[in-house]
């Protein structure tokens, strides 16, 4: 049997979203709150179309906390236009650390790495303004340094630092670094600055897969779906599951239909990640078999 998490029409204050990859072309997109999982979607990539399929099944929250990867922001603008975004500050720090390393070789790298670490300790609007001012000074002080080119003049000498600067500038311009300090949002409850909640959930899923290693890709996908379903708000009783949930044969039928829709006249089910257009299974109809 394949579990299906019902559509979520409750408006939550904070929703976390992230994807967990099971193979090169198979990712499960997950949405959760502080208390339980509210949605999951099987996809080939983390593009905006796939994130949109998940968002369509969930009422627009006040705040979306995410790592900013894939097409999640484009999907958010299309399906949750009123939802504010909090970019996980730890992921922003890691993005800089990948460029500077923990032992930068230039003073510019040392200063930028220190700024990135400070980002995770901003706890007030005043400190956020101070951090933005410090970052602006860093950009001004090292502007000439970052424009230095190699001897042949074709490449910048400090490409990695430029990449880190570009990432932080984009986050500052988008205004997603300090959403958790917005006083209007805080009236309805605290907003976290990091996506620890869903990272913890992903860690539990990975440990589950390690404990049951040896499963093929179909079984791994189903195991993650069951894990998410059993951690949803109101999982059904086992007797109701037997009556309501589709089985392997029905899912295979959907996969074959998807394969034909993609131009495969043989009707052979495509590999996971390539034949995931099971419209009935995911979002076209609220629940197959009148699942409530």
mmCIF file of N, CA, C and O in Angstrom, residues 128-205:
data_model
loop_
_atom_site.group_PDB
_atom_site.id
_atom_site.type_symbol
_atom_site.label_atom_id
_atom_site.label_comp_id
_atom_site.label_asym_id
_atom_site.label_seq_id
_atom_site.Cartn_x
_atom_site.Cartn_y
_atom_site.Cartn_z
ATOM 1 N N UNK A 128 20.951 43.290 13.377
ATOM 2 C CA UNK A 128 20.837 42.989 11.946
ATOM 3 C C UNK A 128 21.281 44.196 11.110
ATOM 4 O O UNK A 128 21.948 44.033 10.078
ATOM 5 N N UNK A 129 20.925 45.410 11.565
ATOM 6 C CA UNK A 129 21.363 46.619 10.862
ATOM 7 C C UNK A 129 22.882 46.756 10.929
ATOM 8 O O UNK A 129 23.526 47.147 9.944
ATOM 9 N N UNK A 130 23.455 46.428 12.082
ATOM 10 C CA UNK A 130 24.906 46.485 12.232
ATOM 11 C C UNK A 130 25.590 45.472 11.323
ATOM 12 O O UNK A 130 26.631 45.758 10.728
ATOM 13 N N UNK A 131 24.989 44.282 11.216
ATOM 14 C CA UNK A 131 25.589 43.259 10.342
ATOM 15 C C UNK A 131 25.545 43.710 8.885
ATOM 16 O O UNK A 131 26.536 43.561 8.159
ATOM 17 N N UNK A 132 24.424 44.256 8.452
ATOM 18 C CA UNK A 132 24.307 44.731 7.069
ATOM 19 C C UNK A 132 25.303 45.842 6.787
ATOM 20 O O UNK A 132 25.906 45.903 5.709
ATOM 21 N N UNK A 133 25.503 46.726 7.776
ATOM 22 C CA UNK A 133 26.474 47.811 7.602
ATOM 23 C C UNK A 133 27.886 47.250 7.509
ATOM 24 O O UNK A 133 28.705 47.715 6.697
ATOM 25 N N UNK A 134 28.193 46.250 8.322
ATOM 26 C CA UNK A 134 29.522 45.624 8.290
ATOM 27 C C UNK A 134 29.771 44.947 6.943
ATOM 28 O O UNK A 134 30.873 45.037 6.389
ATOM 29 N N UNK A 135 28.755 44.271 6.434
ATOM 30 C CA UNK A 135 28.910 43.613 5.136
ATOM 31 C C UNK A 135 29.090 44.641 4.023
ATOM 32 O O UNK A 135 29.910 44.448 3.113
ATOM 33 N N UNK A 136 28.363 45.757 4.117
ATOM 34 C CA UNK A 136 28.523 46.815 3.114
ATOM 35 C C UNK A 136 29.944 47.390 3.157
ATOM 36 O O UNK A 136 30.552 47.646 2.104
ATOM 37 N N UNK A 137 30.484 47.570 4.367
ATOM 38 C CA UNK A 137 31.866 48.063 4.492
ATOM 39 C C UNK A 137 32.849 47.061 3.891
ATOM 40 O O UNK A 137 33.821 47.454 3.231
ATOM 41 N N UNK A 138 32.600 45.780 4.126
ATOM 42 C CA UNK A 138 33.491 44.758 3.560
ATOM 43 C C UNK A 138 33.488 44.851 2.032
ATOM 44 O O UNK A 138 34.551 44.800 1.406
ATOM 45 N N UNK A 139 32.316 44.976 1.435
ATOM 46 C CA UNK A 139 32.209 45.081 -0.024
ATOM 47 C C UNK A 139 32.952 46.312 -0.542
ATOM 48 O O UNK A 139 33.639 46.258 -1.574
ATOM 49 N N UNK A 140 32.839 47.424 0.193
ATOM 50 C CA UNK A 140 33.504 48.660 -0.223
ATOM 51 C C UNK A 140 35.012 48.564 -0.067
ATOM 52 O O UNK A 140 35.780 48.940 -0.972
ATOM 53 N N UNK A 141 35.466 48.031 1.075
ATOM 54 C CA UNK A 141 36.901 47.964 1.359
ATOM 55 C C UNK A 141 37.645 47.051 0.398
ATOM 56 O O UNK A 141 38.819 47.299 0.077
ATOM 57 N N UNK A 142 36.996 45.996 -0.042
ATOM 58 C CA UNK A 142 37.689 44.996 -0.871
ATOM 59 C C UNK A 142 37.212 45.013 -2.317
ATOM 60 O O UNK A 142 37.462 44.064 -3.063
ATOM 61 N N UNK A 143 36.543 46.086 -2.718
ATOM 62 C CA UNK A 143 36.052 46.156 -4.095
ATOM 63 C C UNK A 143 37.189 46.084 -5.103
ATOM 64 O O UNK A 143 37.138 45.319 -6.071
ATOM 65 N N UNK A 144 38.239 46.871 -4.874
ATOM 66 C CA UNK A 144 39.386 46.855 -5.788
ATOM 67 C C UNK A 144 40.086 45.505 -5.761
ATOM 68 O O UNK A 144 40.489 44.960 -6.800
ATOM 69 N N UNK A 145 40.235 44.935 -4.563
ATOM 70 C CA UNK A 145 40.889 43.641 -4.405
ATOM 71 C C UNK A 145 40.151 42.553 -5.190
ATOM 72 O O UNK A 145 40.770 41.711 -5.861
ATOM 73 N N UNK A 146 38.831 42.583 -5.146
ATOM 74 C CA UNK A 146 38.045 41.557 -5.826
ATOM 75 C C UNK A 146 38.010 41.749 -7.337
ATOM 76 O O UNK A 146 37.606 40.831 -8.065
ATOM 77 N N UNK A 147 38.439 42.908 -7.819
ATOM 78 C CA UNK A 147 38.485 43.149 -9.262
ATOM 79 C C UNK A 147 39.802 42.721 -9.892
ATOM 80 O O UNK A 147 39.956 42.785 -11.112
ATOM 81 N N UNK A 148 40.758 42.286 -9.070
ATOM 82 C CA UNK A 148 42.053 41.860 -9.603
ATOM 83 C C UNK A 148 41.876 40.661 -10.537
ATOM 84 O O UNK A 148 41.112 39.744 -10.243
ATOM 85 N N UNK A 149 42.623 40.711 -11.650
ATOM 86 C CA UNK A 149 42.523 39.650 -12.650
ATOM 87 C C UNK A 149 43.833 38.887 -12.766
ATOM 88 O O UNK A 149 44.879 39.334 -12.295
ATOM 89 N N UNK A 150 43.756 37.720 -13.376
ATOM 90 C CA UNK A 150 44.952 36.907 -13.598
ATOM 91 C C UNK A 150 45.852 37.584 -14.630
ATOM 92 O O UNK A 150 45.475 38.579 -15.249
ATOM 93 N N UNK A 151 47.042 37.046 -14.813
ATOM 94 C CA UNK A 151 48.027 37.671 -15.717
ATOM 95 C C UNK A 151 47.509 37.788 -17.141
ATOM 96 O O UNK A 151 47.832 38.757 -17.848
ATOM 97 N N UNK A 152 46.725 36.802 -17.583
ATOM 98 C CA UNK A 152 46.209 36.887 -18.954
ATOM 99 C C UNK A 152 44.977 37.783 -19.055
ATOM 100 O O UNK A 152 44.469 38.046 -20.149
ATOM 101 N N UNK A 153 44.479 38.245 -17.917
ATOM 102 C CA UNK A 153 43.351 39.166 -17.901
ATOM 103 C C UNK A 153 42.002 38.544 -18.199
ATOM 104 O O UNK A 153 40.997 39.244 -18.314
ATOM 105 N N UNK A 154 41.956 37.220 -18.270
ATOM 106 C CA UNK A 154 40.705 36.547 -18.642
ATOM 107 C C UNK A 154 39.881 36.109 -17.438
ATOM 108 O O UNK A 154 38.686 35.867 -17.553
ATOM 109 N N UNK A 155 40.524 35.977 -16.291
ATOM 110 C CA UNK A 155 39.809 35.470 -15.119
ATOM 111 C C UNK A 155 40.093 36.344 -13.911
ATOM 112 O O UNK A 155 41.154 36.978 -13.810
ATOM 113 N N UNK A 156 39.131 36.373 -12.988
ATOM 114 C CA UNK A 156 39.354 37.060 -11.727
ATOM 115 C C UNK A 156 40.202 36.187 -10.810
ATOM 116 O O UNK A 156 40.051 34.965 -10.785
ATOM 117 N N UNK A 157 41.101 36.825 -10.052
ATOM 118 C CA UNK A 157 41.968 36.072 -9.148
ATOM 119 C C UNK A 157 41.199 35.479 -7.967
ATOM 120 O O UNK A 157 41.567 34.421 -7.459
ATOM 121 N N UNK A 158 40.168 36.151 -7.538
ATOM 122 C CA UNK A 158 39.474 35.744 -6.317
ATOM 123 C C UNK A 158 38.024 35.386 -6.650
ATOM 124 O O UNK A 158 37.083 35.940 -6.079
ATOM 125 N N UNK A 159 37.877 34.446 -7.559
ATOM 126 C CA UNK A 159 36.549 34.071 -8.046
ATOM 127 C C UNK A 159 35.663 33.516 -6.938
ATOM 128 O O UNK A 159 34.462 33.779 -6.889
ATOM 129 N N UNK A 160 36.246 32.756 -6.017
ATOM 130 C CA UNK A 160 35.440 32.149 -4.962
ATOM 131 C C UNK A 160 34.898 33.210 -3.995
ATOM 132 O O UNK A 160 33.756 33.129 -3.538
ATOM 133 N N UNK A 161 35.719 34.210 -3.684
ATOM 134 C CA UNK A 161 35.240 35.288 -2.822
ATOM 135 C C UNK A 161 34.145 36.096 -3.519
ATOM 136 O O UNK A 161 33.183 36.526 -2.878
ATOM 137 N N UNK A 162 34.296 36.280 -4.810
ATOM 138 C CA UNK A 162 33.254 36.988 -5.566
ATOM 139 C C UNK A 162 31.942 36.196 -5.554
ATOM 140 O O UNK A 162 30.858 36.776 -5.446
ATOM 141 N N UNK A 163 32.068 34.883 -5.628
ATOM 142 C CA UNK A 163 30.881 34.036 -5.586
ATOM 143 C C UNK A 163 30.172 34.143 -4.232
ATOM 144 O O UNK A 163 28.945 34.244 -4.162
ATOM 145 N N UNK A 164 30.970 34.139 -3.151
ATOM 146 C CA UNK A 164 30.387 34.271 -1.810
ATOM 147 C C UNK A 164 29.727 35.635 -1.645
ATOM 148 O O UNK A 164 28.627 35.738 -1.074
ATOM 149 N N UNK A 165 30.394 36.685 -2.129
ATOM 150 C CA UNK A 165 29.806 38.024 -2.047
ATOM 151 C C UNK A 165 28.492 38.093 -2.813
ATOM 152 O O UNK A 165 27.498 38.643 -2.315
ATOM 153 N N UNK A 166 28.470 37.526 -4.007
ATOM 154 C CA UNK A 166 27.263 37.560 -4.836
ATOM 155 C C UNK A 166 26.097 36.876 -4.122
ATOM 156 O O UNK A 166 24.954 37.364 -4.160
ATOM 157 N N UNK A 167 26.367 35.747 -3.456
ATOM 158 C CA UNK A 167 25.304 35.014 -2.753
ATOM 159 C C UNK A 167 24.733 35.845 -1.609
ATOM 160 O O UNK A 167 23.504 35.923 -1.432
ATOM 161 N N UNK A 168 25.603 36.495 -0.833
ATOM 162 C CA UNK A 168 25.127 37.309 0.282
ATOM 163 C C UNK A 168 24.402 38.558 -0.198
ATOM 164 O O UNK A 168 23.396 38.971 0.399
ATOM 165 N N UNK A 169 24.889 39.163 -1.261
ATOM 166 C CA UNK A 169 24.220 40.348 -1.812
ATOM 167 C C UNK A 169 22.805 39.993 -2.267
ATOM 168 O O UNK A 169 21.843 40.743 -2.034
ATOM 169 N N UNK A 170 22.666 38.824 -2.912
ATOM 170 C CA UNK A 170 21.342 38.393 -3.373
ATOM 171 C C UNK A 170 20.384 38.210 -2.199
ATOM 172 O O UNK A 170 19.212 38.607 -2.262
ATOM 173 N N UNK A 171 20.885 37.630 -1.099
ATOM 174 C CA UNK A 171 20.039 37.422 0.073
ATOM 175 C C UNK A 171 19.664 38.750 0.734
ATOM 176 O O UNK A 171 18.533 38.935 1.182
ATOM 177 N N UNK A 172 20.620 39.670 0.772
ATOM 178 C CA UNK A 172 20.333 40.990 1.350
ATOM 179 C C UNK A 172 19.298 41.734 0.520
ATOM 180 O O UNK A 172 18.366 42.351 1.060
ATOM 181 N N UNK A 173 19.441 41.675 -0.802
ATOM 182 C CA UNK A 173 18.494 42.368 -1.681
ATOM 183 C C UNK A 173 17.095 41.751 -1.601
ATOM 184 O O UNK A 173 16.087 42.459 -1.706
ATOM 185 N N UNK A 174 17.056 40.421 -1.420
ATOM 186 C CA UNK A 174 15.759 39.741 -1.339
ATOM 187 C C UNK A 174 15.080 39.968 0.008
ATOM 188 O O UNK A 174 13.860 39.769 0.136
ATOM 189 N N UNK A 175 15.848 40.360 1.015
ATOM 190 C CA UNK A 175 15.281 40.603 2.339
ATOM 191 C C UNK A 175 14.842 39.347 3.056
ATOM 192 O O UNK A 175 13.883 39.373 3.850
ATOM 193 N N UNK A 176 15.540 38.218 2.805
ATOM 194 C CA UNK A 176 15.140 36.946 3.414
ATOM 195 C C UNK A 176 16.067 36.489 4.541
ATOM 196 O O UNK A 176 15.858 35.409 5.096
ATOM 197 N N UNK A 177 17.060 37.300 4.877
ATOM 198 C CA UNK A 177 18.004 36.902 5.927
ATOM 199 C C UNK A 177 17.448 37.099 7.329
ATOM 200 O O UNK A 177 17.715 36.302 8.238
ATOM 201 N N UNK A 178 16.678 38.158 7.520
ATOM 202 C CA UNK A 178 16.248 38.512 8.879
ATOM 203 C C UNK A 178 14.726 38.588 9.003
ATOM 204 O O UNK A 178 14.196 39.388 9.773
ATOM 205 N N UNK A 179 14.027 37.746 8.260
ATOM 206 C CA UNK A 179 12.575 37.688 8.387
ATOM 207 C C UNK A 179 12.167 37.312 9.806
ATOM 208 O O UNK A 179 11.129 37.759 10.311
ATOM 209 N N UNK A 180 12.985 36.507 10.470
ATOM 210 C CA UNK A 180 12.644 36.035 11.822
ATOM 211 C C UNK A 180 12.645 37.164 12.856
ATOM 212 O O UNK A 180 12.227 36.948 14.004
ATOM 213 N N UNK A 181 13.088 38.353 12.466
ATOM 214 C CA UNK A 181 13.072 39.499 13.370
ATOM 215 C C UNK A 181 11.918 40.458 13.080
ATOM 216 O O UNK A 181 11.791 41.481 13.755
ATOM 217 N N UNK A 182 11.095 40.124 12.090
ATOM 218 C CA UNK A 182 9.968 40.982 11.706
ATOM 219 C C UNK A 182 8.960 41.042 12.857
ATOM 220 O O UNK A 182 8.375 40.027 13.259
ATOM 221 N N UNK A 183 8.732 42.236 13.374
ATOM 222 C CA UNK A 183 7.865 42.387 14.555
ATOM 223 C C UNK A 183 6.418 42.010 14.258
ATOM 224 O O UNK A 183 5.710 41.484 15.134
ATOM 225 N N UNK A 184 5.947 42.247 13.045
ATOM 226 C CA UNK A 184 4.568 41.886 12.703
ATOM 227 C C UNK A 184 4.370 40.378 12.735
ATOM 228 O O UNK A 184 3.354 39.876 13.218
ATOM 229 N N UNK A 185 5.354 39.638 12.222
ATOM 230 C CA UNK A 185 5.261 38.181 12.228
ATOM 231 C C UNK A 185 5.382 37.611 13.633
ATOM 232 O O UNK A 185 4.743 36.613 13.969
ATOM 233 N N UNK A 186 6.181 38.262 14.463
ATOM 234 C CA UNK A 186 6.389 37.770 15.823
ATOM 235 C C UNK A 186 5.137 37.887 16.684
ATOM 236 O O UNK A 186 5.031 37.223 17.719
ATOM 237 N N UNK A 187 4.189 38.714 16.257
ATOM 238 C CA UNK A 187 2.934 38.833 17.023
ATOM 239 C C UNK A 187 2.168 37.517 17.044
ATOM 240 O O UNK A 187 1.428 37.224 17.980
ATOM 241 N N UNK A 188 2.341 36.700 16.004
ATOM 242 C CA UNK A 188 1.631 35.417 15.917
ATOM 243 C C UNK A 188 2.480 34.238 16.378
ATOM 244 O O UNK A 188 2.051 33.088 16.285
ATOM 245 N N UNK A 189 3.683 34.516 16.845
ATOM 246 C CA UNK A 189 4.547 33.443 17.315
ATOM 247 C C UNK A 189 5.954 33.601 16.791
ATOM 248 O O UNK A 189 6.219 34.349 15.843
ATOM 249 N N UNK A 190 6.876 32.895 17.417
ATOM 250 C CA UNK A 190 8.290 32.986 17.034
ATOM 251 C C UNK A 190 8.517 32.416 15.640
ATOM 252 O O UNK A 190 7.818 31.502 15.189
ATOM 253 N N UNK A 191 9.510 32.978 14.961
ATOM 254 C CA UNK A 191 9.924 32.496 13.643
ATOM 255 C C UNK A 191 11.378 32.056 13.748
ATOM 256 O O UNK A 191 12.235 32.855 14.142
ATOM 257 N N UNK A 192 11.696 30.813 13.429
ATOM 258 C CA UNK A 192 13.088 30.347 13.547
ATOM 259 C C UNK A 192 13.970 30.930 12.447
ATOM 260 O O UNK A 192 13.494 31.238 11.355
ATOM 261 N N UNK A 193 15.240 31.055 12.750
ATOM 262 C CA UNK A 193 16.181 31.568 11.753
ATOM 263 C C UNK A 193 16.833 30.445 10.953
ATOM 264 O O UNK A 193 17.485 30.697 9.942
ATOM 265 N N UNK A 194 16.652 29.207 11.406
ATOM 266 C CA UNK A 194 17.280 28.058 10.739
ATOM 267 C C UNK A 194 16.244 26.966 10.495
ATOM 268 O O UNK A 194 15.208 26.907 11.157
ATOM 269 N N UNK A 195 16.556 26.093 9.562
ATOM 270 C CA UNK A 195 15.639 25.004 9.209
ATOM 271 C C UNK A 195 15.995 23.721 9.957
ATOM 272 O O UNK A 195 15.941 22.628 9.390
ATOM 273 N N UNK A 196 16.333 23.848 11.235
ATOM 274 C CA UNK A 196 16.750 22.680 12.015
ATOM 275 C C UNK A 196 15.655 21.620 12.098
ATOM 276 O O UNK A 196 15.946 20.423 12.129
ATOM 277 N N UNK A 197 14.399 22.060 12.145
ATOM 278 C CA UNK A 197 13.295 21.107 12.320
ATOM 279 C C UNK A 197 13.255 20.098 11.185
ATOM 280 O O UNK A 197 13.188 18.890 11.408
ATOM 281 N N UNK A 198 13.296 20.561 9.947
ATOM 282 C CA UNK A 198 13.203 19.621 8.830
ATOM 283 C C UNK A 198 14.531 18.907 8.592
ATOM 284 O O UNK A 198 14.567 17.774 8.109
ATOM 285 N N UNK A 199 15.648 19.524 8.956
ATOM 286 C CA UNK A 199 16.928 18.831 8.852
ATOM 287 C C UNK A 199 16.961 17.652 9.816
ATOM 288 O O UNK A 199 17.509 16.586 9.505
ATOM 289 N N UNK A 200 16.368 17.841 11.008
ATOM 290 C CA UNK A 200 16.267 16.741 11.955
ATOM 291 C C UNK A 200 15.401 15.611 11.398
ATOM 292 O O UNK A 200 15.733 14.424 11.541
ATOM 293 N N UNK A 201 14.300 15.990 10.757
ATOM 294 C CA UNK A 201 13.421 14.990 10.141
ATOM 295 C C UNK A 201 14.156 14.222 9.049
ATOM 296 O O UNK A 201 14.090 12.986 8.976
ATOM 297 N N UNK A 202 14.888 14.932 8.190
ATOM 298 C CA UNK A 202 15.653 14.281 7.132
ATOM 299 C C UNK A 202 16.707 13.339 7.709
ATOM 300 O O UNK A 202 16.972 12.266 7.163
ATOM 301 N N UNK A 203 17.314 13.749 8.823
ATOM 302 C CA UNK A 203 18.304 12.890 9.467
ATOM 303 C C UNK A 203 17.684 11.593 9.960
ATOM 304 O O UNK A 203 18.283 10.513 9.824
ATOM 305 N N UNK A 204 16.485 11.673 10.513
ATOM 306 C CA UNK A 204 15.787 10.461 10.976
ATOM 307 C C UNK A 204 15.438 9.564 9.797
ATOM 308 O O UNK A 204 15.526 8.325 9.898
ATOM 309 N N UNK A 205 15.057 10.167 8.661
ATOM 310 C CA UNK A 205 14.745 9.373 7.470
ATOM 311 C C UNK A 205 15.994 8.661 6.971
ATOM 312 O O UNK A 205 15.959 7.469 6.632
#
